[in-house]
C-alpha cells in the first residue's frame, strides 16, 4: 500500500512537470482558476485522499499563520472550506503518507523557525490529531518521506538550510520517530527528494543546495544510514529537485530548478561510468570553509575503480577554467589520494576553486569541482562601555560591538581586565570571561565577583571564530572606576576666627578651615560657610560653593555682636560632612579709649568729656562705640571712667589705654 501511494505521488508530480513544459500547447485544456481560502502565506501544497472516500484532498503549509489547511475534495473538482490545524513556527513544507500503519494518511510538516517537524496522525475521516514535534537540524525547509531502512515503516528526511545538512528520522511504525541523525550536504539545502539512484534497491537522497549551487547525492546503505555526500554542480541557486528516468535507460535522473539562473538543470544518471570521484576535502575540513594552513593537504575519495594510477589538479580564483591562476599541475603518477598544495600563495579570506580528476590507467574520471576558503580572522571588537574613566558599580556589565567575520561564523569573546593604580597595571585575574557567546548586535559580560571599591580598572576583549583569534582591543582606552557607595567627605576642622575671650575688631575677617578629602573617584568637594548670630543657627547667613578651604567676607560684620560659625563639606551627590562650631564677638574699639564721640581724628578733647557727661547724667545719646567710651577698659561705663577722663585731661592723670 505504501509503495503504491509513493508511486502515485511520483506520477502526479511527473504529470505536473510535463504539463508545465507543454503549457504553450495545453492552455486551452484548463478552465479559469478557482481560488480557495487557506491559512496565511501558503508555501507548500500536497494532495492525497485523507478521508478514504476515493477523492483526492488538499493540504497546504501556511508560513505566516503557523498551521496547515485541510480542504476535503468533493470529487467534482471542488473543495470544502479549509479546516486549520496548528503546527510549529513558520510551517514551510508538507508531505503525507501513512506513518502508523493504520492505512490512514498522516501529515509531516517542516517548521522553519522551530527547527522541528510536526507529525499529525490522520483519523481516516479527514480530521487529524494534535501535532507532535520532533527536532531536526536548523531551519528545515523541505520534508520528504520514504522507507530508508527497508523495515516497512515510512521514515522522514528534512533539508536544513540553516545547518547545511539533512536530518534522517527513522519511523517506529506507530506514528513516532527516532531522534534525528544528520548528514552534511552543500550550503543551504532547500529541497530533498528520495529515490533509488544506483538500482541497488536502497532509497537514496538527492538535495538541492541553494548557496553552493550544486546537488548532493547521498547513497543509502539500506539500513537507514547513508554514505557521505557527493556534490554535482548545477545552475545558480538550485531551489527544488525531482528525480525520474528521462532517457529510458532504467536509471533515475535529476531535474533541478535554478532560482537565479532562470533555467533548469538536467543531470543524467551515469551509473555505468567506470570512474567517479565522490568527494574532495581540503585539510580534511568537512565544508572546506576554514582553511588555516597556507600549503593545505587536498584529499579525495573515489569509487570504480578501487585504485588510481594518475591524478591531475588545478586551483584558481574562479571556476571558469579558462586558466588556473594559482596552480595547474600536469598529470602526476601516484596512487596516493592526497596531495600538498604547491601553487601561488593563498590569501586569508579568499575563496579558491579547484578541480581534480583521476585515472586508473585506462580512462580518466570526469573533473570533480570543489572550492575552499582560507579562513580570515574576525575583526577586533570595539569596546562600548564602560570606558574613558566611567563610574560603575562593583559588578558592571562590559559591552562590546560585535566583530565581523567574513565566513559568518558564530563568534565568541574573551574578556580580560586588571586593576590600575595610576602608575602601573596590577596583573591579577580580577575579571575574566572566556568564550562568551555573541549577542545579536553587541555582547555583554557580567562581572559577578564584586570589584574593589574606589579602584580603577582596565579591560580588553578579543574575538574567536572557532579557528583563530582577533587582536585584543586597546587596553588603556577602556577604563572605569568602581564606586558602589558614595562616601562622605572626610572630617575637618574650623580654624579661624577661633574661639576666644577677646573680641574681633576686623569686621571683614577671613574664615579658614582644614581641607576635607573625598575618597570617591572623580568626586569633588565644595564648601558651604554658615555664619549665625545664635548658637542654634536659626538666623544664619550662608556662603555657598566655596572651592578652597578659606573665605574672606565681602561684607562687614556688625559691631558689638556675637557670632557662631561652621563649615559644611559637600560632594557631587550632596553627601556632606560638617566641621566643629566656633564662637566669637566683635568690638568697635579700634583706636584710643576715651574717644567717646568717636571722631575720625581718634583724639581725646573736651567734646569727649561733654559727650560722656551728657550720656551719664543728662540722658544724652549713646556713644557710637561703647568700648571706646569704656575709658578704664573694665567693662561698662561708670563714674570711674569719668574720673579717669577728667584726671587725664586736667590733672596730668594716666592716659587711657588703647583698644587691643
XYZ file of C-alpha atoms in Angstrom:
660
model
C 0.000 0.000 0.000
C 2.796 2.456 0.925
C 4.776 1.844 -2.285
C 1.592 2.322 -4.333
C 0.977 5.682 -2.657
C 4.564 6.781 -3.250
C 4.340 5.791 -6.938
C 1.076 7.719 -7.237
C 2.754 10.788 -5.784
C 5.665 10.437 -8.206
C 3.280 10.095 -11.173
C 1.285 13.152 -10.133
C 4.479 15.181 -9.782
C 5.788 13.982 -13.150
C 2.479 14.911 -14.744
C 2.734 18.402 -13.288
C 6.247 18.815 -14.721
C 5.223 17.543 -18.154
C 2.179 19.762 -18.240
C 4.301 22.763 -17.290
C 6.769 22.049 -20.104
C 3.935 21.779 -22.638
C 1.854 24.646 -21.252
C 2.170 26.553 -24.538
C 0.118 23.847 -26.255
C -2.202 22.951 -23.421
C -3.503 26.289 -22.152
C -6.948 25.710 -23.634
C -7.296 22.466 -21.670
C -7.855 24.279 -18.360
C -10.779 26.268 -17.046
C -10.079 29.571 -15.280
C -8.573 29.233 -11.826
C -10.893 28.888 -8.828
C -9.384 30.116 -5.550
C -9.973 28.541 -2.159
C -9.053 30.296 1.095
C -6.279 28.707 3.150
C -4.181 29.934 6.072
C -1.863 32.948 5.856
C 1.052 32.619 3.418
C 0.673 29.106 1.931
C 4.079 27.960 0.588
C 3.695 24.194 0.108
C 0.782 22.053 -1.104
C 0.198 18.289 -1.252
C -2.715 16.193 -2.479
C -3.869 12.750 -1.318
C -7.058 11.116 -0.027
C -7.415 11.954 3.685
C -10.947 10.630 4.400
C -10.881 7.396 2.341
C -13.798 8.457 0.119
C -11.817 7.903 -3.075
C -11.425 11.630 -3.743
C -8.152 13.446 -3.538
C -7.992 16.190 -0.924
C -5.615 19.096 -0.371
C -3.268 20.240 2.385
C -1.271 23.483 2.420
C 1.514 24.550 4.784
C 0.892 28.182 5.762
C 4.112 30.062 6.562
C 2.682 33.108 8.357
C -0.183 31.518 10.305
C 1.840 28.522 11.572
C -0.748 25.966 10.554
C -1.857 23.600 7.813
C -5.147 23.867 5.944
C -7.138 20.727 5.016
C -9.545 21.099 2.060
C -11.549 17.916 1.506
C -12.375 17.175 -2.129
C -15.973 16.715 -3.287
C -14.941 14.539 -6.234
C -16.087 17.057 -8.841
C -13.047 19.337 -8.737
C -14.439 21.495 -5.937
C -13.333 21.517 -2.318
C -14.890 22.115 1.079
C -13.819 25.123 3.177
C -10.415 24.801 4.834
C -10.037 23.392 8.345
C -6.811 24.529 10.006
C -4.514 22.613 12.359
C -1.794 24.293 14.397
C 1.801 23.181 13.805
C 5.166 24.854 14.578
C 6.599 28.303 13.877
C 6.760 29.129 10.125
C 5.458 25.906 8.599
C 7.093 25.733 5.177
C 6.799 22.217 3.714
C 4.213 19.427 3.992
C 4.250 15.740 2.992
C 1.690 12.980 3.543
C 1.986 9.195 3.948
C 0.805 6.564 6.416
C 3.209 6.731 9.386
C 1.467 4.395 11.874
C 0.250 1.549 9.650
C -3.500 2.183 10.053
C -3.961 2.842 6.297
C -4.862 6.477 7.010
C -2.723 9.175 5.506
C -0.867 11.295 8.068
C 0.990 14.626 7.794
C 4.617 15.674 8.245
C 5.234 19.456 8.348
C 8.652 21.167 8.409
C 8.684 24.177 10.775
C 11.396 26.611 9.681
C 11.851 28.666 12.864
C 11.137 25.907 15.421
C 13.824 23.611 13.946
C 11.490 20.644 14.024
C 8.937 18.629 12.101
C 5.297 18.244 13.214
C 3.543 14.880 12.865
C -0.280 14.933 12.662
C -1.788 11.439 12.596
C -4.888 11.109 10.439
C -8.137 9.707 11.842
C -9.292 8.446 8.439
C -12.262 10.830 8.253
C -10.300 13.891 7.115
C -9.509 15.087 10.633
C -6.176 14.923 12.397
C -4.809 14.503 15.907
C -2.812 17.357 17.508
C 0.748 17.816 16.281
C 3.683 16.041 17.929
C 7.049 17.664 17.215
C 10.459 16.087 16.543
C 13.713 18.036 16.422
C 15.655 18.392 13.159
C 18.610 20.487 12.052
C 18.467 24.286 11.866
C 15.732 25.833 9.639
C 14.196 22.758 7.988
C 12.808 23.970 4.653
C 11.785 20.715 2.925
C 10.412 17.387 4.171
C 10.123 14.042 2.351
C 9.136 10.543 3.431
C 10.301 7.134 2.272
C 11.332 3.807 3.781
C 15.086 4.240 4.261
C 15.852 1.091 6.285
C 13.532 -1.371 4.476
C 11.547 -2.225 7.620
C 8.180 -1.405 6.012
C 7.787 1.821 8.011
C 7.924 5.243 6.411
C 10.793 7.431 7.607
C 11.466 11.188 7.267
C 14.158 13.366 5.712
C 14.385 17.153 6.125
C 16.688 19.564 4.272
C 18.014 22.042 6.869
C 19.034 25.312 5.243
C 20.477 26.816 8.425
C 22.839 23.959 9.350
C 23.875 22.705 5.881
C 22.717 19.169 6.457
C 19.867 16.702 6.063
C 18.146 15.055 9.038
C 17.006 11.416 8.963
C 14.241 10.401 11.418
C 13.530 6.671 11.259
C 9.905 5.727 11.821
C 8.915 3.240 14.520
C 5.757 2.203 12.641
C 3.385 3.550 15.318
C 3.490 7.187 14.233
C 6.513 8.049 16.368
C 10.066 8.662 15.171
C 13.570 8.147 16.452
C 15.944 11.054 17.152
C 17.340 12.744 14.079
C 20.691 11.735 12.601
C 22.348 14.442 10.498
C 24.362 14.177 7.282
C 26.393 17.017 5.775
C 25.243 18.421 2.424
C 26.175 21.520 0.438
C 25.421 25.060 1.605
C 21.842 25.973 2.495
C 19.978 22.899 1.215
C 16.473 23.906 0.036
C 14.896 20.700 -1.265
C 15.161 16.959 -0.529
C 13.897 14.063 -2.612
C 14.358 10.299 -2.183
C 14.515 7.579 -4.815
C 16.786 4.658 -5.737
C 19.526 6.144 -7.911
C 22.015 3.265 -8.192
C 19.492 0.420 -8.662
C 20.612 -1.429 -5.514
C 17.098 -1.465 -4.003
C 18.011 1.058 -1.297
C 16.463 4.514 -1.104
C 18.967 7.311 -1.768
C 18.763 11.064 -1.140
C 19.045 13.996 -3.531
C 19.368 17.508 -2.121
C 19.351 20.885 -3.936
C 21.896 23.206 -2.261
C 20.880 26.845 -2.801
C 24.044 28.681 -1.701
C 26.679 26.298 -3.128
C 24.874 25.904 -6.496
C 25.068 22.142 -6.554
C 23.171 18.996 -5.619
C 24.259 16.448 -3.036
C 23.786 12.717 -3.614
C 23.773 10.518 -0.506
C 23.575 6.850 -1.409
C 21.582 4.750 1.050
C 23.045 1.689 2.741
C 19.607 0.104 3.177
C 19.747 0.213 6.989
C 18.726 3.837 7.449
C 22.258 5.206 7.141
C 23.814 6.986 4.185
C 27.203 7.431 2.584
C 28.928 10.827 2.548
C 27.524 13.365 0.128
C 28.881 13.635 -3.399
C 28.192 17.034 -4.963
C 27.385 17.913 -8.568
C 27.309 21.455 -9.947
C 24.041 22.949 -11.232
C 22.818 26.376 -12.256
C 22.826 29.304 -9.816
C 20.914 28.771 -6.543
C 19.081 25.473 -7.106
C 15.785 25.658 -5.224
C 13.876 22.438 -5.991
C 14.815 18.927 -7.116
C 12.946 15.969 -8.665
C 14.045 12.552 -9.968
C 12.723 10.292 -12.722
C 14.113 8.418 -15.745
C 14.392 10.937 -18.591
C 16.332 8.901 -21.179
C 14.845 5.429 -20.827
C 17.996 3.730 -19.513
C 16.198 2.412 -16.413
C 18.129 4.729 -14.091
C 16.626 7.713 -12.334
C 17.936 11.094 -13.472
C 17.630 14.521 -11.833
C 15.964 17.815 -12.724
C 16.814 20.931 -10.710
C 15.073 24.332 -10.772
C 17.728 27.079 -10.531
C 16.306 30.185 -8.882
C 18.849 32.765 -10.065
C 19.927 31.487 -13.484
C 16.414 31.235 -14.968
C 16.836 27.643 -16.058
C 16.573 24.023 -15.013
C 19.488 21.604 -14.882
C 19.152 18.014 -16.116
C 21.645 15.565 -14.603
C 21.570 12.213 -16.364
C 22.460 9.219 -14.227
C 25.815 7.854 -15.306
C 25.597 4.664 -13.301
C 27.895 2.759 -15.657
C 30.728 5.359 -15.542
C 33.843 3.399 -14.550
C 35.390 6.358 -12.682
C 33.707 8.535 -10.090
C 35.283 10.904 -7.549
C 32.995 11.032 -4.521
C 34.387 13.907 -2.514
C 37.314 16.298 -2.150
C 38.417 17.693 1.212
C 40.927 20.432 1.959
C 42.808 19.897 5.237
C 40.133 17.268 5.968
C 37.729 20.141 6.726
C 34.178 18.962 6.091
C 32.930 22.185 4.460
C 36.292 23.451 3.132
C 35.454 26.834 4.706
C 38.066 27.431 7.396
C 41.443 26.547 5.985
C 44.312 27.776 8.158
C 47.298 26.086 6.512
C 48.638 28.059 3.539
C 50.001 24.861 1.985
C 46.961 22.683 2.721
C 46.578 18.987 2.056
C 43.926 18.149 -0.540
C 42.445 14.651 -0.284
C 39.747 12.776 -2.171
C 37.826 9.523 -2.319
C 36.529 7.660 -5.356
C 34.700 4.558 -6.482
C 35.055 2.495 -9.633
C 37.883 1.681 -9.749
C 39.314 0.755 -6.369
C 42.700 2.139 -7.420
C 44.218 5.039 -9.282
C 47.407 5.490 -11.285
C 47.391 9.235 -12.006
C 45.901 12.439 -10.695
C 45.612 15.950 -12.128
C 44.574 19.049 -10.151
C 44.041 22.748 -10.845
C 43.312 25.664 -8.469
C 42.191 29.161 -9.436
C 40.362 32.257 -8.213
C 37.259 31.428 -10.257
C 35.639 28.377 -11.818
C 35.502 29.326 -15.483
C 38.750 27.348 -16.047
C 39.999 29.496 -18.914
C 43.134 29.396 -16.796
C 44.161 28.122 -13.383
C 45.737 31.253 -11.915
C 47.043 29.652 -8.737
C 48.151 26.123 -9.626
C 47.831 23.806 -12.610
C 49.692 20.552 -12.245
C 50.481 18.197 -15.044
C 49.259 14.600 -14.576
C 51.077 13.142 -11.597
C 51.755 9.432 -11.367
C 50.569 8.473 -7.896
C 48.293 6.054 -6.098
C 48.001 8.442 -3.132
C 44.568 10.013 -2.587
C 46.089 13.214 -1.180
C 48.420 15.932 -2.375
C 50.000 19.044 -0.806
C 49.112 22.359 -2.408
C 52.102 23.710 -4.330
C 50.825 26.812 -6.088
C 50.897 30.568 -5.560
C 50.493 31.953 -2.045
C 46.951 31.626 -0.682
C 45.456 34.718 0.956
C 43.312 34.726 4.116
C 39.651 35.491 3.496
C 39.788 34.489 -0.176
C 37.759 31.695 -1.804
C 39.519 29.421 -4.287
C 38.127 26.963 -6.796
C 39.622 23.627 -7.714
C 39.023 20.694 -9.973
C 40.522 17.237 -9.844
C 40.406 14.085 -11.929
C 41.968 10.647 -11.556
C 42.873 7.854 -13.927
C 43.056 4.119 -13.490
C 45.462 3.778 -16.386
C 42.660 3.089 -18.812
C 40.319 6.066 -18.531
C 40.068 9.381 -16.741
C 37.207 10.338 -14.476
C 35.241 13.494 -15.077
C 36.617 16.616 -13.426
C 35.369 16.957 -9.858
C 34.975 20.630 -8.995
C 35.313 21.913 -5.444
C 36.012 25.129 -3.610
C 37.674 26.121 -0.374
C 38.064 29.315 1.598
C 41.068 30.473 3.561
C 39.850 31.405 6.998
C 40.018 35.088 7.952
C 40.414 36.292 11.494
C 37.439 38.151 12.977
C 37.890 41.907 13.165
C 38.938 43.265 16.530
C 35.790 44.077 18.561
C 35.049 47.643 19.642
C 34.568 48.368 23.335
C 31.371 50.298 24.045
C 31.073 50.682 27.813
C 32.311 51.295 30.398
C 35.239 53.295 29.038
C 37.040 56.628 29.378
C 37.045 56.533 33.212
C 33.312 55.862 33.527
C 31.968 55.372 37.068
C 30.318 51.941 37.598
C 29.120 49.721 40.392
C 31.234 46.802 41.615
C 29.579 44.261 39.278
C 29.303 46.105 35.955
C 28.432 44.626 32.553
C 31.145 45.118 29.942
C 29.684 45.784 26.470
C 31.317 45.499 23.065
C 30.210 45.990 19.490
C 30.420 42.615 17.784
C 33.263 41.769 15.457
C 32.745 40.983 11.787
C 33.632 37.532 10.489
C 33.885 37.139 6.717
C 32.855 33.490 6.917
C 29.790 34.291 9.006
C 30.949 32.046 11.847
C 29.378 32.210 15.276
C 31.785 34.235 17.376
C 32.843 34.030 20.996
C 34.677 36.623 23.057
C 37.390 36.538 25.710
C 37.208 39.374 28.263
C 40.194 40.267 30.430
C 40.819 43.079 32.895
C 43.140 44.259 35.638
C 43.394 46.884 38.344
C 45.363 50.065 37.582
C 46.940 52.043 40.428
C 47.781 55.090 38.296
C 51.419 54.058 37.966
C 51.365 50.511 36.705
C 48.928 47.719 35.941
C 48.379 45.245 38.753
C 48.213 41.945 36.860
C 45.742 39.872 38.777
C 42.860 37.814 37.321
C 40.354 40.340 38.624
C 37.845 39.861 35.820
C 37.950 37.104 33.220
C 35.300 35.867 30.790
C 36.257 33.089 28.365
C 34.296 32.142 25.252
C 31.288 34.382 25.891
C 28.703 33.657 23.166
C 27.953 36.507 20.801
C 24.785 38.603 21.169
C 22.698 39.956 18.291
C 24.464 43.294 17.681
C 26.526 43.642 20.834
C 27.803 41.297 23.510
C 27.894 41.819 27.262
C 29.884 40.134 30.018
C 28.609 40.471 33.592
C 31.256 40.611 36.331
C 29.781 38.569 39.164
C 32.575 38.844 41.755
C 32.474 42.395 43.213
C 35.473 44.526 42.289
C 37.413 46.653 44.766
C 35.725 49.908 45.756
C 37.239 53.228 44.619
C 39.622 51.459 42.211
C 40.464 51.991 38.542
C 40.279 49.035 36.134
C 41.359 48.466 32.542
C 39.787 45.818 30.300
C 40.208 44.335 26.842
C 38.450 41.840 24.551
C 39.249 39.597 21.608
C 37.028 37.570 19.275
C 37.264 33.860 18.391
C 35.597 32.233 15.376
C 36.367 28.664 16.439
C 39.579 28.701 14.442
C 41.528 31.911 15.033
C 41.576 34.859 17.423
C 41.303 38.520 16.533
C 43.615 41.071 18.090
C 42.917 42.477 21.553
C 41.206 45.839 21.927
C 43.290 48.798 23.143
C 43.748 48.383 26.882
C 44.191 51.979 28.047
C 41.078 53.295 26.283
C 38.670 51.025 28.162
C 38.888 52.165 31.780
C 36.369 52.525 34.555
C 36.199 53.374 38.241
C 34.283 51.271 40.779
C 32.149 53.360 43.122
C 29.325 51.364 44.704
C 28.995 53.531 47.855
C 29.140 57.334 47.849
C 31.350 58.170 50.835
C 31.000 61.443 52.723
C 33.921 63.901 52.640
C 36.455 63.333 55.432
C 36.321 65.072 58.829
C 37.905 68.518 59.038
C 38.147 71.441 61.499
C 37.150 75.107 61.561
C 40.255 77.179 62.448
C 39.837 80.993 62.359
C 38.293 83.170 63.645
C 38.969 80.898 66.583
C 37.122 80.504 69.856
C 38.455 83.433 72.060
C 37.688 85.626 75.049
C 38.971 88.628 73.125
C 36.748 90.455 70.682
C 37.257 90.543 66.970
C 37.958 94.020 65.693
C 38.199 93.225 61.946
C 34.675 93.455 60.600
C 35.571 91.563 57.351
C 37.597 88.662 58.698
C 38.967 85.666 56.762
C 37.497 82.301 57.761
C 39.768 79.270 57.378
C 39.470 75.524 57.937
C 41.413 72.359 57.257
C 40.886 70.538 53.933
C 38.237 67.808 53.597
C 39.048 64.881 51.254
C 36.534 62.737 49.286
C 37.804 59.226 48.535
C 35.217 58.549 45.814
C 36.820 58.513 42.341
C 36.420 61.680 40.288
C 34.386 63.258 43.117
C 34.940 66.861 44.230
C 34.331 68.775 47.453
C 32.721 72.208 47.707
C 32.357 74.123 50.975
C 29.420 75.983 52.481
C 30.110 78.583 55.257
C 27.341 79.003 57.860
C 27.548 82.275 59.919
C 24.875 82.836 62.583
C 24.077 85.285 65.403
C 22.745 82.466 67.585
C 24.184 79.153 68.682
C 21.277 77.228 67.161
C 21.956 78.712 63.729
C 18.365 79.842 63.442
C 19.458 83.187 61.993
C 22.153 82.247 59.528
C 23.961 83.700 56.565
C 25.198 81.028 54.118
C 28.015 81.440 51.642
C 27.839 78.527 49.176
C 30.106 76.845 46.585
C 33.470 77.742 48.088
C 36.173 75.812 46.222
C 39.068 76.194 48.684
C 39.410 75.894 52.451
C 39.211 79.605 53.214
C 36.953 82.605 52.593
C 37.172 86.371 53.271
C 33.875 88.133 53.910
C 32.809 90.592 51.236
C 30.516 92.461 53.659
C 31.215 93.871 57.177
C 30.021 92.245 60.390
C 28.038 94.159 62.968
C 29.909 95.858 65.857
C 29.396 94.504 69.326
C 27.735 91.312 68.037
C 28.245 87.638 68.885
C 28.704 85.155 66.044
C 28.793 81.377 65.674
C 30.183 79.700 62.545
C 30.788 76.295 60.990
C 31.607 74.838 57.531
C 29.894 72.081 55.560
C 31.908 69.990 53.028
C 29.634 68.621 50.253
C 30.434 66.148 47.425
C 28.876 65.947 43.950
C 25.945 63.825 45.130
C 25.164 66.118 48.027
C 26.620 63.917 50.778
C 28.178 66.194 53.381
C 30.360 66.405 56.492
C 30.122 69.330 58.985
C 33.023 70.866 60.908
C 33.107 71.890 64.568
C 31.357 75.139 65.641
C 33.377 78.217 66.735
C 32.145 81.363 68.508
C 33.496 84.936 68.539
C 32.278 88.502 69.215
C 33.085 91.802 67.596
C 34.215 95.139 69.014
C 34.145 98.656 67.526
C 37.117 99.860 69.595
C 39.790 100.286 67.023
C 41.826 103.165 68.450
C 42.088 105.105 71.738
C 39.739 104.532 74.685
C 38.152 107.813 75.830
C 37.283 108.873 72.263
C 33.642 108.957 73.378
C 32.367 110.894 70.383
C 34.279 108.512 68.015
C 35.563 111.335 65.887
C 37.754 110.414 62.982
C 40.776 112.171 64.483
C 40.773 109.485 67.222
C 41.814 112.006 69.920
C 40.572 112.939 73.402
C 39.292 116.511 73.788
C 36.606 118.490 75.566
C 33.926 117.190 73.190
C 34.528 113.654 74.507
C 34.054 114.823 78.132
C 30.855 116.646 77.173
C 29.502 113.553 75.382
C 30.287 111.299 78.369
C 28.666 113.621 80.953
C 25.608 114.106 78.766
C 25.212 110.307 78.377
C 25.728 109.590 82.123
C 23.733 112.436 83.730
C 21.598 114.251 81.179
C 20.057 111.495 79.048
C 22.350 112.173 76.150
C 22.805 109.915 73.167
C 24.571 106.577 73.481
C 28.208 106.668 72.417
C 28.729 105.263 68.923
C 31.240 102.760 70.298
C 30.609 101.722 73.870
C 34.061 100.092 74.036
C 35.746 103.404 73.260
C 33.555 105.136 75.927
C 34.747 102.499 78.447
C 37.748 104.666 79.385
C 39.252 102.346 82.001
C 38.554 99.218 79.892
C 36.987 97.391 82.809
C 33.701 96.777 81.058
C 30.689 99.037 81.298
C 30.542 102.858 81.697
C 30.521 104.262 85.248
C 31.895 107.120 87.407
C 35.409 105.632 87.344
C 35.517 106.214 83.585
C 34.501 109.894 84.107
C 37.117 110.358 86.887
C 39.844 108.796 84.731
C 38.940 111.003 81.762
C 38.879 114.255 83.894
C 42.138 113.397 85.679
C 43.832 112.709 82.332
C 42.565 115.911 80.759
C 43.071 118.396 83.632
C 45.338 116.857 86.303
C 48.010 115.016 84.344
C 46.475 111.609 85.017
C 47.309 108.357 83.252
C 46.384 108.191 79.567
C 43.527 105.824 78.734
C 44.763 102.583 77.203
C 44.460 101.912 73.526
C 41.942 99.366 72.365
C 43.537 95.988 71.811
